[in-house]
Amino acid sequence: MRHHPPRSKAEVWRTPRGGGGRGELAMSGLGRLFGKGKEKGPTPEEAIQKLKETEKILIKKQEFLEQKIQQELQTAKKYGTKNKRAALQALRRKKRFEQQLAQTDGTLSTLEFQREAIENATTNAEVLRTMELAAQSMKKAYQDMDIDKVDELMTDITEQQEVAQQISDAISRPMGFGDDVDEDELLEELEELEQEELAQELLNVGDKGEEPPVKLPSVPSTHLPAGPAPKVDEDEEELKQLAEWVS
């Protein structure tokens, strides 16, 4: 009779028995238990959605437990001293519901904390991605720029503006003779012209004093008709005629 050496535990797990793969199945189960063969985890959005759904379930459970607590309290009040056993049972059920409600409140608070933490982490990650994109865009925009070249360019622009201003001044300057004329000489000539004009005005005033007087029209020699004679009263004229007739 042949004796085989004892096998190790790993060989026992790997060796199939009865044509089945129980050893390999057990190893795969242990692998999943200790972190091997993990599936890809949910995204932050999926986790947040799942937490919200669980929160809704817990909120409904809270409402249910609160109703049951009120019902058991009313039952205990109803029986009171009439049926002490039934009243005590109602109070025991109320106590259990209150414990479950407290546990539910704690679980709900934990889920809310986790959801808010994931939401904040998601927001921070999105902000960081946006800032990174902005930094890359800025870097790309300035990658072909050199500060020394920029300084040289600004210096060239300033020089060209000065040249343009000089050209404009040269074009707008009047051309021709007279640029080297003495200003005092021009003022002296202007003063002589003013003196001549003043002397001419004085001569004109003297000539006007020797002119003959203006001839006025003569007075007519004929006697001008007097104004209309006063009208004689008809009564006085008749009396004068009567007196002449009597005499």
mmCIF file of C-alpha atoms in Angstrom:
data_model
loop_
_atom_site.group_PDB
_atom_site.id
_atom_site.type_symbol
_atom_site.label_atom_id
_atom_site.label_comp_id
_atom_site.label_asym_id
_atom_site.label_seq_id
_atom_site.Cartn_x
_atom_site.Cartn_y
_atom_site.Cartn_z
ATOM 1 C CA MET A 1 0.000 0.000 0.000
ATOM 2 C CA ARG A 2 1.441 3.382 -1.123
ATOM 3 C CA HIS A 3 1.435 6.357 1.196
ATOM 4 C CA HIS A 4 1.148 9.824 -0.344
ATOM 5 C CA PRO A 5 2.744 12.812 1.342
ATOM 6 C CA PRO A 6 0.329 15.270 2.942
ATOM 7 C CA ARG A 7 -0.812 18.060 0.659
ATOM 8 C CA SER A 8 -0.884 21.715 1.481
ATOM 9 C CA LYS A 9 -4.095 23.705 1.903
ATOM 10 C CA ALA A 10 -3.541 25.485 -1.422
ATOM 11 C CA GLU A 11 -3.284 22.131 -3.213
ATOM 12 C CA VAL A 12 -6.410 20.930 -1.473
ATOM 13 C CA TRP A 13 -8.310 24.048 -2.693
ATOM 14 C CA ARG A 14 -6.982 23.659 -6.231
ATOM 15 C CA THR A 15 -7.698 19.914 -6.460
ATOM 16 C CA PRO A 16 -11.196 19.212 -7.805
ATOM 17 C CA ARG A 17 -13.253 16.630 -6.026
ATOM 18 C CA GLY A 18 -15.913 14.513 -7.643
ATOM 19 C CA GLY A 19 -15.297 16.158 -10.985
ATOM 20 C CA GLY A 20 -16.337 19.617 -9.642
ATOM 21 C CA GLY A 21 -14.472 22.915 -9.156
ATOM 22 C CA ARG A 22 -15.322 23.595 -5.533
ATOM 23 C CA GLY A 23 -11.732 24.481 -4.604
ATOM 24 C CA GLU A 24 -11.416 27.059 -7.359
ATOM 25 C CA LEU A 25 -14.855 28.404 -6.513
ATOM 26 C CA ALA A 26 -13.862 28.817 -2.869
ATOM 27 C CA MET A 27 -10.623 30.577 -3.835
ATOM 28 C CA SER A 28 -12.477 32.984 -6.093
ATOM 29 C CA GLY A 29 -14.862 33.746 -3.234
ATOM 30 C CA LEU A 30 -11.943 34.474 -0.910
ATOM 31 C CA GLY A 31 -10.365 36.598 -3.583
ATOM 32 C CA ARG A 32 -13.459 38.780 -3.811
ATOM 33 C CA LEU A 33 -13.610 38.957 -0.035
ATOM 34 C CA PHE A 34 -10.029 40.197 0.310
ATOM 35 C CA GLY A 35 -10.135 42.681 -2.551
ATOM 36 C CA LYS A 36 -9.196 40.585 -5.567
ATOM 37 C CA GLY A 37 -11.310 40.812 -8.688
ATOM 38 C CA LYS A 38 -13.059 44.013 -7.635
ATOM 39 C CA GLU A 39 -15.612 45.446 -10.018
ATOM 40 C CA LYS A 40 -15.410 49.009 -11.193
ATOM 41 C CA GLY A 41 -17.013 51.327 -8.653
ATOM 42 C CA PRO A 42 -19.909 53.680 -9.427
ATOM 43 C CA THR A 43 -19.348 57.206 -10.608
ATOM 44 C CA PRO A 44 -19.960 60.097 -8.190
ATOM 45 C CA GLU A 45 -23.213 60.910 -9.980
ATOM 46 C CA GLU A 46 -24.433 57.328 -9.600
ATOM 47 C CA ALA A 47 -23.463 57.261 -5.927
ATOM 48 C CA ILE A 48 -25.275 60.546 -5.259
ATOM 49 C CA GLN A 49 -28.392 59.278 -7.020
ATOM 50 C CA LYS A 50 -28.326 56.033 -5.024
ATOM 51 C CA LEU A 51 -27.921 57.930 -1.761
ATOM 52 C CA LYS A 52 -30.869 60.154 -2.590
ATOM 53 C CA GLU A 53 -33.062 57.138 -3.290
ATOM 54 C CA THR A 54 -32.043 55.548 0.007
ATOM 55 C CA GLU A 55 -32.748 58.803 1.839
ATOM 56 C CA LYS A 56 -36.292 58.837 0.437
ATOM 57 C CA ILE A 57 -36.832 55.299 1.703
ATOM 58 C CA LEU A 58 -35.590 56.218 5.169
ATOM 59 C CA ILE A 59 -37.783 59.324 5.272
ATOM 60 C CA LYS A 60 -40.831 57.183 4.505
ATOM 61 C CA LYS A 61 -39.745 54.786 7.230
ATOM 62 C CA GLN A 62 -39.505 57.675 9.669
ATOM 63 C CA GLU A 63 -43.037 58.752 8.873
ATOM 64 C CA PHE A 64 -44.275 55.163 9.306
ATOM 65 C CA LEU A 65 -42.547 54.767 12.676
ATOM 66 C CA GLU A 66 -43.880 58.066 13.935
ATOM 67 C CA GLN A 67 -47.412 56.958 13.054
ATOM 68 C CA LYS A 68 -46.917 53.610 14.815
ATOM 69 C CA ILE A 69 -45.605 55.369 17.916
ATOM 70 C CA GLN A 70 -48.678 57.570 18.057
ATOM 71 C CA GLN A 71 -50.958 54.571 17.544
ATOM 72 C CA GLU A 72 -49.335 52.585 20.368
ATOM 73 C CA LEU A 73 -49.479 55.623 22.612
ATOM 74 C CA GLN A 74 -53.198 55.990 21.950
ATOM 75 C CA THR A 75 -53.678 52.260 22.604
ATOM 76 C CA ALA A 76 -51.889 52.503 25.952
ATOM 77 C CA LYS A 77 -54.055 55.483 26.916
ATOM 78 C CA LYS A 78 -57.155 53.639 25.807
ATOM 79 C CA TYR A 79 -56.602 50.618 28.046
ATOM 80 C CA GLY A 80 -54.911 52.437 30.888
ATOM 81 C CA THR A 81 -55.805 50.760 34.172
ATOM 82 C CA LYS A 82 -58.677 48.833 32.599
ATOM 83 C CA ASN A 83 -56.410 46.364 30.831
ATOM 84 C CA LYS A 84 -52.973 46.806 32.282
ATOM 85 C CA ARG A 85 -51.434 43.969 30.279
ATOM 86 C CA ALA A 86 -52.585 45.366 26.928
ATOM 87 C CA ALA A 87 -51.414 48.828 27.959
ATOM 88 C CA LEU A 88 -47.959 47.548 28.858
ATOM 89 C CA GLN A 89 -47.658 45.664 25.570
ATOM 90 C CA ALA A 90 -48.556 48.822 23.673
ATOM 91 C CA LEU A 91 -45.909 50.758 25.577
ATOM 92 C CA ARG A 92 -43.307 48.060 24.828
ATOM 93 C CA ARG A 93 -44.117 48.246 21.106
ATOM 94 C CA LYS A 94 -43.936 52.040 21.298
ATOM 95 C CA LYS A 95 -40.490 51.740 22.893
ATOM 96 C CA ARG A 96 -39.234 49.474 20.089
ATOM 97 C CA PHE A 97 -40.585 51.834 17.440
ATOM 98 C CA GLU A 98 -38.838 54.753 19.138
ATOM 99 C CA GLN A 99 -35.543 52.834 19.097
ATOM 100 C CA GLN A 100 -35.984 52.063 15.397
ATOM 101 C CA LEU A 101 -36.820 55.688 14.725
ATOM 102 C CA ALA A 102 -33.647 56.812 16.501
ATOM 103 C CA GLN A 103 -31.592 54.344 14.456
ATOM 104 C CA THR A 104 -33.256 55.536 11.267
ATOM 105 C CA ASP A 105 -32.508 59.156 12.146
ATOM 106 C CA GLY A 106 -28.841 58.330 12.678
ATOM 107 C CA THR A 107 -28.631 56.374 9.432
ATOM 108 C CA LEU A 108 -30.302 59.172 7.501
ATOM 109 C CA SER A 109 -27.883 61.727 8.938
ATOM 110 C CA THR A 110 -24.935 59.548 7.887
ATOM 111 C CA LEU A 111 -26.279 59.194 4.333
ATOM 112 C CA GLU A 112 -26.865 62.938 4.059
ATOM 113 C CA PHE A 113 -23.317 63.593 5.241
ATOM 114 C CA GLN A 114 -21.910 61.160 2.668
ATOM 115 C CA ARG A 115 -23.993 62.640 -0.136
ATOM 116 C CA GLU A 116 -22.937 66.208 0.711
ATOM 117 C CA ALA A 117 -19.294 65.102 0.897
ATOM 118 C CA ILE A 118 -19.500 63.476 -2.536
ATOM 119 C CA GLU A 119 -21.258 66.530 -3.979
ATOM 120 C CA ASN A 120 -18.568 68.822 -2.581
ATOM 121 C CA ALA A 121 -15.825 66.536 -3.881
ATOM 122 C CA THR A 122 -17.469 66.454 -7.316
ATOM 123 C CA THR A 123 -17.764 70.246 -7.358
ATOM 124 C CA ASN A 124 -14.143 70.683 -6.285
ATOM 125 C CA ALA A 125 -12.972 68.221 -8.922
ATOM 126 C CA GLU A 126 -14.935 70.065 -11.609
ATOM 127 C CA VAL A 127 -13.501 73.394 -10.466
ATOM 128 C CA LEU A 128 -9.978 71.978 -10.578
ATOM 129 C CA ARG A 129 -10.535 70.590 -14.083
ATOM 130 C CA THR A 130 -11.826 73.964 -15.236
ATOM 131 C CA MET A 131 -8.848 75.758 -13.695
ATOM 132 C CA GLU A 132 -6.490 73.280 -15.313
ATOM 133 C CA LEU A 133 -8.081 73.842 -18.723
ATOM 134 C CA ALA A 134 -7.850 77.594 -18.234
ATOM 135 C CA ALA A 135 -4.180 77.331 -17.278
ATOM 136 C CA GLN A 136 -3.446 75.175 -20.326
ATOM 137 C CA SER A 137 -5.285 77.616 -22.598
ATOM 138 C CA MET A 138 -3.366 80.555 -21.150
ATOM 139 C CA LYS A 139 -0.093 78.690 -21.528
ATOM 140 C CA LYS A 140 -0.921 77.870 -25.143
ATOM 141 C CA ALA A 141 -1.853 81.488 -25.839
ATOM 142 C CA TYR A 142 1.472 82.790 -24.508
ATOM 143 C CA GLN A 143 3.744 79.965 -25.641
ATOM 144 C CA ASP A 144 4.865 81.910 -28.737
ATOM 145 C CA MET A 145 5.384 85.149 -26.822
ATOM 146 C CA ASP A 146 8.675 86.343 -25.346
ATOM 147 C CA ILE A 147 8.779 89.211 -22.886
ATOM 148 C CA ASP A 148 11.977 90.530 -24.483
ATOM 149 C CA LYS A 149 10.300 90.509 -27.885
ATOM 150 C CA VAL A 150 7.294 92.292 -26.445
ATOM 151 C CA ASP A 151 9.536 95.015 -24.994
ATOM 152 C CA GLU A 152 11.293 95.411 -28.337
ATOM 153 C CA LEU A 153 7.959 95.623 -30.120
ATOM 154 C CA MET A 154 6.681 98.335 -27.770
ATOM 155 C CA THR A 155 9.921 100.276 -28.224
ATOM 156 C CA ASP A 156 9.587 100.070 -32.015
ATOM 157 C CA ILE A 157 5.974 101.253 -31.817
ATOM 158 C CA THR A 158 7.002 104.248 -29.696
ATOM 159 C CA GLU A 159 9.777 105.178 -32.128
ATOM 160 C CA GLN A 160 7.441 104.891 -35.112
ATOM 161 C CA GLN A 161 4.909 107.144 -33.386
ATOM 162 C CA GLU A 162 7.620 109.758 -32.817
ATOM 163 C CA VAL A 163 8.678 109.553 -36.457
ATOM 164 C CA ALA A 164 5.051 109.901 -37.566
ATOM 165 C CA GLN A 165 4.661 112.997 -35.370
ATOM 166 C CA GLN A 166 7.804 114.555 -36.833
ATOM 167 C CA ILE A 167 6.571 113.889 -40.350
ATOM 168 C CA SER A 168 3.205 115.489 -39.549
ATOM 169 C CA ASP A 169 4.930 118.559 -38.125
ATOM 170 C CA ALA A 170 7.130 118.849 -41.199
ATOM 171 C CA ILE A 171 4.183 118.561 -43.583
ATOM 172 C CA SER A 172 2.099 121.136 -41.722
ATOM 173 C CA ARG A 173 4.937 123.712 -41.602
ATOM 174 C CA PRO A 174 4.358 126.548 -44.198
ATOM 175 C CA MET A 175 6.800 126.591 -47.094
ATOM 176 C CA GLY A 176 8.291 129.642 -48.929
ATOM 177 C CA PHE A 177 10.265 132.794 -48.201
ATOM 178 C CA GLY A 178 10.108 134.863 -45.077
ATOM 179 C CA ASP A 179 11.202 132.344 -42.535
ATOM 180 C CA ASP A 180 14.385 134.368 -41.865
ATOM 181 C CA VAL A 181 12.666 137.830 -41.697
ATOM 182 C CA ASP A 182 13.373 139.875 -38.594
ATOM 183 C CA GLU A 183 10.271 140.227 -36.415
ATOM 184 C CA ASP A 184 11.326 143.721 -35.180
ATOM 185 C CA GLU A 185 11.600 144.961 -38.749
ATOM 186 C CA LEU A 186 8.049 143.834 -39.465
ATOM 187 C CA LEU A 187 6.756 145.608 -36.386
ATOM 188 C CA GLU A 188 8.529 148.818 -37.363
ATOM 189 C CA GLU A 189 7.006 148.692 -40.833
ATOM 190 C CA LEU A 190 3.561 148.149 -39.370
ATOM 191 C CA GLU A 191 3.983 151.197 -37.115
ATOM 192 C CA GLU A 192 4.914 153.380 -40.116
ATOM 193 C CA LEU A 193 1.777 152.263 -41.922
ATOM 194 C CA GLU A 194 -0.324 153.171 -38.914
ATOM 195 C CA GLN A 195 1.286 156.678 -38.766
ATOM 196 C CA GLU A 196 0.585 157.278 -42.456
ATOM 197 C CA GLU A 197 -3.027 156.231 -42.052
ATOM 198 C CA LEU A 198 -3.439 158.575 -39.068
ATOM 199 C CA ALA A 199 -1.946 161.552 -40.980
ATOM 200 C CA GLN A 200 -4.284 160.927 -43.916
ATOM 201 C CA GLU A 201 -7.287 160.925 -41.611
ATOM 202 C CA LEU A 202 -6.210 164.330 -40.175
ATOM 203 C CA LEU A 203 -5.908 165.818 -43.671
ATOM 204 C CA ASN A 204 -9.349 164.617 -44.566
ATOM 205 C CA VAL A 205 -10.771 166.332 -41.482
ATOM 206 C CA GLY A 206 -9.138 169.729 -42.506
ATOM 207 C CA ASP A 207 -10.495 169.551 -46.066
ATOM 208 C CA LYS A 208 -13.972 169.021 -44.764
ATOM 209 C CA GLY A 209 -13.736 172.312 -42.705
ATOM 210 C CA GLU A 210 -13.084 174.477 -45.874
ATOM 211 C CA GLU A 211 -16.078 173.258 -47.848
ATOM 212 C CA PRO A 212 -18.793 175.937 -48.737
ATOM 213 C CA PRO A 213 -21.848 176.039 -46.568
ATOM 214 C CA VAL A 214 -24.815 174.172 -47.727
ATOM 215 C CA LYS A 215 -27.252 176.442 -49.733
ATOM 216 C CA LEU A 216 -30.687 176.563 -48.195
ATOM 217 C CA PRO A 217 -33.836 177.250 -50.242
ATOM 218 C CA SER A 218 -34.925 180.998 -50.464
ATOM 219 C CA VAL A 219 -38.055 182.421 -48.842
ATOM 220 C CA PRO A 220 -40.901 183.017 -51.377
ATOM 221 C CA SER A 221 -41.678 186.762 -52.111
ATOM 222 C CA THR A 222 -45.368 186.403 -52.826
ATOM 223 C CA HIS A 223 -47.898 187.000 -50.087
ATOM 224 C CA LEU A 224 -49.236 183.812 -48.930
ATOM 225 C CA PRO A 225 -53.002 183.657 -48.578
ATOM 226 C CA ALA A 226 -54.273 184.138 -45.138
ATOM 227 C CA GLY A 227 -56.373 181.661 -43.444
ATOM 228 C CA PRO A 228 -60.068 181.439 -44.248
ATOM 229 C CA ALA A 229 -62.066 184.565 -43.241
ATOM 230 C CA PRO A 230 -64.442 184.243 -40.387
ATOM 231 C CA LYS A 231 -68.015 183.667 -41.467
ATOM 232 C CA VAL A 232 -70.297 186.724 -40.860
ATOM 233 C CA ASP A 233 -73.399 186.105 -38.977
ATOM 234 C CA GLU A 234 -76.524 186.380 -41.178
ATOM 235 C CA ASP A 235 -78.526 188.329 -38.522
ATOM 236 C CA GLU A 236 -75.896 191.074 -38.269
ATOM 237 C CA GLU A 237 -75.845 191.451 -42.056
ATOM 238 C CA GLU A 238 -79.627 191.953 -42.210
ATOM 239 C CA LEU A 239 -79.570 194.613 -39.451
ATOM 240 C CA LYS A 240 -76.857 196.527 -41.325
ATOM 241 C CA GLN A 241 -78.916 196.583 -44.507
ATOM 242 C CA LEU A 242 -82.057 197.812 -42.580
ATOM 243 C CA ALA A 243 -80.156 200.733 -41.045
ATOM 244 C CA GLU A 244 -78.868 201.869 -44.439
ATOM 245 C CA TRP A 245 -82.427 201.820 -45.863
ATOM 246 C CA VAL A 246 -83.842 203.981 -43.035
ATOM 247 C CA SER A 247 -81.207 206.616 -43.414
#
